[in-house]
Amino acid sequence: MKQNSVIEHYDNLQLLRVIAVLGIFISHVAQKLEFQGHIRDFTDIGSLFVELFLILSGFFAIRYFDSPGEHRHKILKYYLKRMLRILPLYYFIILYF
């Protein structure tokens, strides 16, 4: 666990969150392509990867908002960053389909 100014970074937990995202992705691809055998067994635990991702994301959100500083500014900045990340893809999909 490294400390950078006030916010702590949990590199191992971030890596675990990336692994959860990859597990979710592989699970969806395997289900869509109707794989069989061991890969099919992997898709059956896909919901565990979703739970792990949500738990870790909640942990990081709480750590971010719990750190000292101006909370209102942090919340506005958080939602602005989320909108800039989600809305372009949302509108692209709406216009494309």
JSON list of C-alpha atoms in Angstrom, two decimals:
[
{"chain": "A", "resi": 1, "resn": "MET", "atom": "CA", "xyz": [0.00, 0.00, 0.00]},
{"chain": "A", "resi": 2, "resn": "LYS", "atom": "CA", "xyz": [1.59, 3.23, -1.18]},
{"chain": "A", "resi": 3, "resn": "GLN", "atom": "CA", "xyz": [0.59, 6.67, -0.05]},
{"chain": "A", "resi": 4, "resn": "ASN", "atom": "CA", "xyz": [0.36, 9.53, -2.53]},
{"chain": "A", "resi": 5, "resn": "SER", "atom": "CA", "xyz": [-0.50, 12.83, -0.82]},
{"chain": "A", "resi": 6, "resn": "VAL", "atom": "CA", "xyz": [-3.77, 12.17, 1.01]},
{"chain": "A", "resi": 7, "resn": "ILE", "atom": "CA", "xyz": [-5.41, 9.50, -1.16]},
{"chain": "A", "resi": 8, "resn": "GLU", "atom": "CA", "xyz": [-4.19, 5.95, -0.66]},
{"chain": "A", "resi": 9, "resn": "HIS", "atom": "CA", "xyz": [-3.70, 3.69, -3.65]},
{"chain": "A", "resi": 10, "resn": "TYR", "atom": "CA", "xyz": [-4.39, -0.01, -3.36]},
{"chain": "A", "resi": 11, "resn": "ASP", "atom": "CA", "xyz": [-2.61, -1.44, -6.38]},
{"chain": "A", "resi": 12, "resn": "ASN", "atom": "CA", "xyz": [-3.37, -5.07, -5.48]},
{"chain": "A", "resi": 13, "resn": "LEU", "atom": "CA", "xyz": [-7.08, -4.36, -5.14]},
{"chain": "A", "resi": 14, "resn": "GLN", "atom": "CA", "xyz": [-7.07, -2.42, -8.41]},
{"chain": "A", "resi": 15, "resn": "LEU", "atom": "CA", "xyz": [-5.49, -5.46, -10.06]},
{"chain": "A", "resi": 16, "resn": "LEU", "atom": "CA", "xyz": [-8.17, -7.67, -8.54]},
{"chain": "A", "resi": 17, "resn": "ARG", "atom": "CA", "xyz": [-10.81, -5.34, -9.97]},
{"chain": "A", "resi": 18, "resn": "VAL", "atom": "CA", "xyz": [-9.20, -5.62, -13.43]},
{"chain": "A", "resi": 19, "resn": "ILE", "atom": "CA", "xyz": [-9.25, -9.41, -13.11]},
{"chain": "A", "resi": 20, "resn": "ALA", "atom": "CA", "xyz": [-12.96, -9.22, -12.21]},
{"chain": "A", "resi": 21, "resn": "VAL", "atom": "CA", "xyz": [-13.64, -7.14, -15.34]},
{"chain": "A", "resi": 22, "resn": "LEU", "atom": "CA", "xyz": [-11.76, -9.66, -17.49]},
{"chain": "A", "resi": 23, "resn": "GLY", "atom": "CA", "xyz": [-13.70, -12.48, -15.86]},
{"chain": "A", "resi": 24, "resn": "ILE", "atom": "CA", "xyz": [-16.99, -10.76, -16.66]},
{"chain": "A", "resi": 25, "resn": "PHE", "atom": "CA", "xyz": [-15.89, -10.15, -20.25]},
{"chain": "A", "resi": 26, "resn": "ILE", "atom": "CA", "xyz": [-14.75, -13.74, -20.80]},
{"chain": "A", "resi": 27, "resn": "SER", "atom": "CA", "xyz": [-17.93, -15.04, -19.21]},
{"chain": "A", "resi": 28, "resn": "HIS", "atom": "CA", "xyz": [-20.11, -12.99, -21.56]},
{"chain": "A", "resi": 29, "resn": "VAL", "atom": "CA", "xyz": [-18.11, -13.95, -24.64]},
{"chain": "A", "resi": 30, "resn": "ALA", "atom": "CA", "xyz": [-18.18, -17.64, -23.71]},
{"chain": "A", "resi": 31, "resn": "GLN", "atom": "CA", "xyz": [-21.94, -17.55, -23.19]},
{"chain": "A", "resi": 32, "resn": "LYS", "atom": "CA", "xyz": [-22.52, -15.69, -26.45]},
{"chain": "A", "resi": 33, "resn": "LEU", "atom": "CA", "xyz": [-20.36, -18.16, -28.42]},
{"chain": "A", "resi": 34, "resn": "GLU", "atom": "CA", "xyz": [-21.86, -21.14, -26.54]},
{"chain": "A", "resi": 35, "resn": "PHE", "atom": "CA", "xyz": [-18.54, -22.65, -25.48]},
{"chain": "A", "resi": 36, "resn": "GLN", "atom": "CA", "xyz": [-18.51, -26.09, -23.88]},
{"chain": "A", "resi": 37, "resn": "GLY", "atom": "CA", "xyz": [-16.28, -27.83, -21.32]},
{"chain": "A", "resi": 38, "resn": "HIS", "atom": "CA", "xyz": [-14.12, -26.00, -18.82]},
{"chain": "A", "resi": 39, "resn": "ILE", "atom": "CA", "xyz": [-14.77, -22.61, -20.37]},
{"chain": "A", "resi": 40, "resn": "ARG", "atom": "CA", "xyz": [-18.50, -23.20, -19.91]},
{"chain": "A", "resi": 41, "resn": "ASP", "atom": "CA", "xyz": [-17.84, -23.95, -16.23]},
{"chain": "A", "resi": 42, "resn": "PHE", "atom": "CA", "xyz": [-16.06, -20.61, -16.05]},
{"chain": "A", "resi": 43, "resn": "THR", "atom": "CA", "xyz": [-19.14, -18.80, -17.35]},
{"chain": "A", "resi": 44, "resn": "ASP", "atom": "CA", "xyz": [-21.22, -20.25, -14.53]},
{"chain": "A", "resi": 45, "resn": "ILE", "atom": "CA", "xyz": [-19.22, -18.22, -12.00]},
{"chain": "A", "resi": 46, "resn": "GLY", "atom": "CA", "xyz": [-19.49, -14.99, -13.98]},
{"chain": "A", "resi": 47, "resn": "SER", "atom": "CA", "xyz": [-21.88, -13.51, -11.42]},
{"chain": "A", "resi": 48, "resn": "LEU", "atom": "CA", "xyz": [-19.17, -13.82, -8.76]},
{"chain": "A", "resi": 49, "resn": "PHE", "atom": "CA", "xyz": [-16.95, -11.57, -10.86]},
{"chain": "A", "resi": 50, "resn": "VAL", "atom": "CA", "xyz": [-19.76, -9.02, -11.03]},
{"chain": "A", "resi": 51, "resn": "GLU", "atom": "CA", "xyz": [-20.16, -9.09, -7.25]},
{"chain": "A", "resi": 52, "resn": "LEU", "atom": "CA", "xyz": [-16.41, -8.76, -6.73]},
{"chain": "A", "resi": 53, "resn": "PHE", "atom": "CA", "xyz": [-16.25, -5.81, -9.12]},
{"chain": "A", "resi": 54, "resn": "LEU", "atom": "CA", "xyz": [-19.15, -4.01, -7.44]},
{"chain": "A", "resi": 55, "resn": "ILE", "atom": "CA", "xyz": [-17.75, -4.56, -3.95]},
{"chain": "A", "resi": 56, "resn": "LEU", "atom": "CA", "xyz": [-14.31, -3.26, -4.91]},
{"chain": "A", "resi": 57, "resn": "SER", "atom": "CA", "xyz": [-15.77, -0.30, -6.82]},
{"chain": "A", "resi": 58, "resn": "GLY", "atom": "CA", "xyz": [-17.86, 0.62, -3.78]},
{"chain": "A", "resi": 59, "resn": "PHE", "atom": "CA", "xyz": [-14.80, 0.37, -1.58]},
{"chain": "A", "resi": 60, "resn": "PHE", "atom": "CA", "xyz": [-12.83, 2.71, -3.83]},
{"chain": "A", "resi": 61, "resn": "ALA", "atom": "CA", "xyz": [-15.72, 5.18, -4.07]},
{"chain": "A", "resi": 62, "resn": "ILE", "atom": "CA", "xyz": [-16.05, 5.32, -0.29]},
{"chain": "A", "resi": 63, "resn": "ARG", "atom": "CA", "xyz": [-12.28, 5.73, 0.16]},
{"chain": "A", "resi": 64, "resn": "TYR", "atom": "CA", "xyz": [-12.30, 8.59, -2.34]},
{"chain": "A", "resi": 65, "resn": "PHE", "atom": "CA", "xyz": [-15.22, 10.47, -0.78]},
{"chain": "A", "resi": 66, "resn": "ASP", "atom": "CA", "xyz": [-14.07, 9.73, 2.76]},
{"chain": "A", "resi": 67, "resn": "SER", "atom": "CA", "xyz": [-10.68, 11.39, 2.27]},
{"chain": "A", "resi": 68, "resn": "PRO", "atom": "CA", "xyz": [-10.22, 14.92, 3.61]},
{"chain": "A", "resi": 69, "resn": "GLY", "atom": "CA", "xyz": [-11.21, 17.73, 1.35]},
{"chain": "A", "resi": 70, "resn": "GLU", "atom": "CA", "xyz": [-14.20, 19.57, 0.01]},
{"chain": "A", "resi": 71, "resn": "HIS", "atom": "CA", "xyz": [-16.86, 16.85, -0.36]},
{"chain": "A", "resi": 72, "resn": "ARG", "atom": "CA", "xyz": [-19.26, 18.79, -2.57]},
{"chain": "A", "resi": 73, "resn": "HIS", "atom": "CA", "xyz": [-16.48, 19.56, -5.04]},
{"chain": "A", "resi": 74, "resn": "LYS", "atom": "CA", "xyz": [-15.42, 15.90, -5.08]},
{"chain": "A", "resi": 75, "resn": "ILE", "atom": "CA", "xyz": [-18.95, 14.66, -5.73]},
{"chain": "A", "resi": 76, "resn": "LEU", "atom": "CA", "xyz": [-19.49, 17.12, -8.58]},
{"chain": "A", "resi": 77, "resn": "LYS", "atom": "CA", "xyz": [-16.13, 16.23, -10.09]},
{"chain": "A", "resi": 78, "resn": "TYR", "atom": "CA", "xyz": [-16.95, 12.52, -9.78]},
{"chain": "A", "resi": 79, "resn": "TYR", "atom": "CA", "xyz": [-20.30, 12.84, -11.57]},
{"chain": "A", "resi": 80, "resn": "LEU", "atom": "CA", "xyz": [-18.83, 15.09, -14.25]},
{"chain": "A", "resi": 81, "resn": "LYS", "atom": "CA", "xyz": [-16.10, 12.53, -14.98]},
{"chain": "A", "resi": 82, "resn": "ARG", "atom": "CA", "xyz": [-18.72, 9.74, -15.07]},
{"chain": "A", "resi": 83, "resn": "MET", "atom": "CA", "xyz": [-20.90, 11.69, -17.49]},
{"chain": "A", "resi": 84, "resn": "LEU", "atom": "CA", "xyz": [-17.95, 12.42, -19.77]},
{"chain": "A", "resi": 85, "resn": "ARG", "atom": "CA", "xyz": [-17.09, 8.75, -19.78]},
{"chain": "A", "resi": 86, "resn": "ILE", "atom": "CA", "xyz": [-20.60, 7.30, -20.26]},
{"chain": "A", "resi": 87, "resn": "LEU", "atom": "CA", "xyz": [-22.63, 9.81, -22.29]},
{"chain": "A", "resi": 88, "resn": "PRO", "atom": "CA", "xyz": [-20.53, 9.82, -25.49]},
{"chain": "A", "resi": 89, "resn": "LEU", "atom": "CA", "xyz": [-20.85, 6.04, -25.82]},
{"chain": "A", "resi": 90, "resn": "TYR", "atom": "CA", "xyz": [-24.53, 6.20, -24.86]},
{"chain": "A", "resi": 91, "resn": "TYR", "atom": "CA", "xyz": [-25.32, 8.77, -27.54]},
{"chain": "A", "resi": 92, "resn": "PHE", "atom": "CA", "xyz": [-23.21, 6.92, -30.09]},
{"chain": "A", "resi": 93, "resn": "ILE", "atom": "CA", "xyz": [-25.19, 3.73, -29.51]},
{"chain": "A", "resi": 94, "resn": "ILE", "atom": "CA", "xyz": [-28.52, 5.59, -29.59]},
{"chain": "A", "resi": 95, "resn": "LEU", "atom": "CA", "xyz": [-27.63, 7.29, -32.88]},
{"chain": "A", "resi": 96, "resn": "TYR", "atom": "CA", "xyz": [-26.11, 4.16, -34.40]},
{"chain": "A", "resi": 97, "resn": "PHE", "atom": "CA", "xyz": [-29.05, 1.87, -33.67]}
]
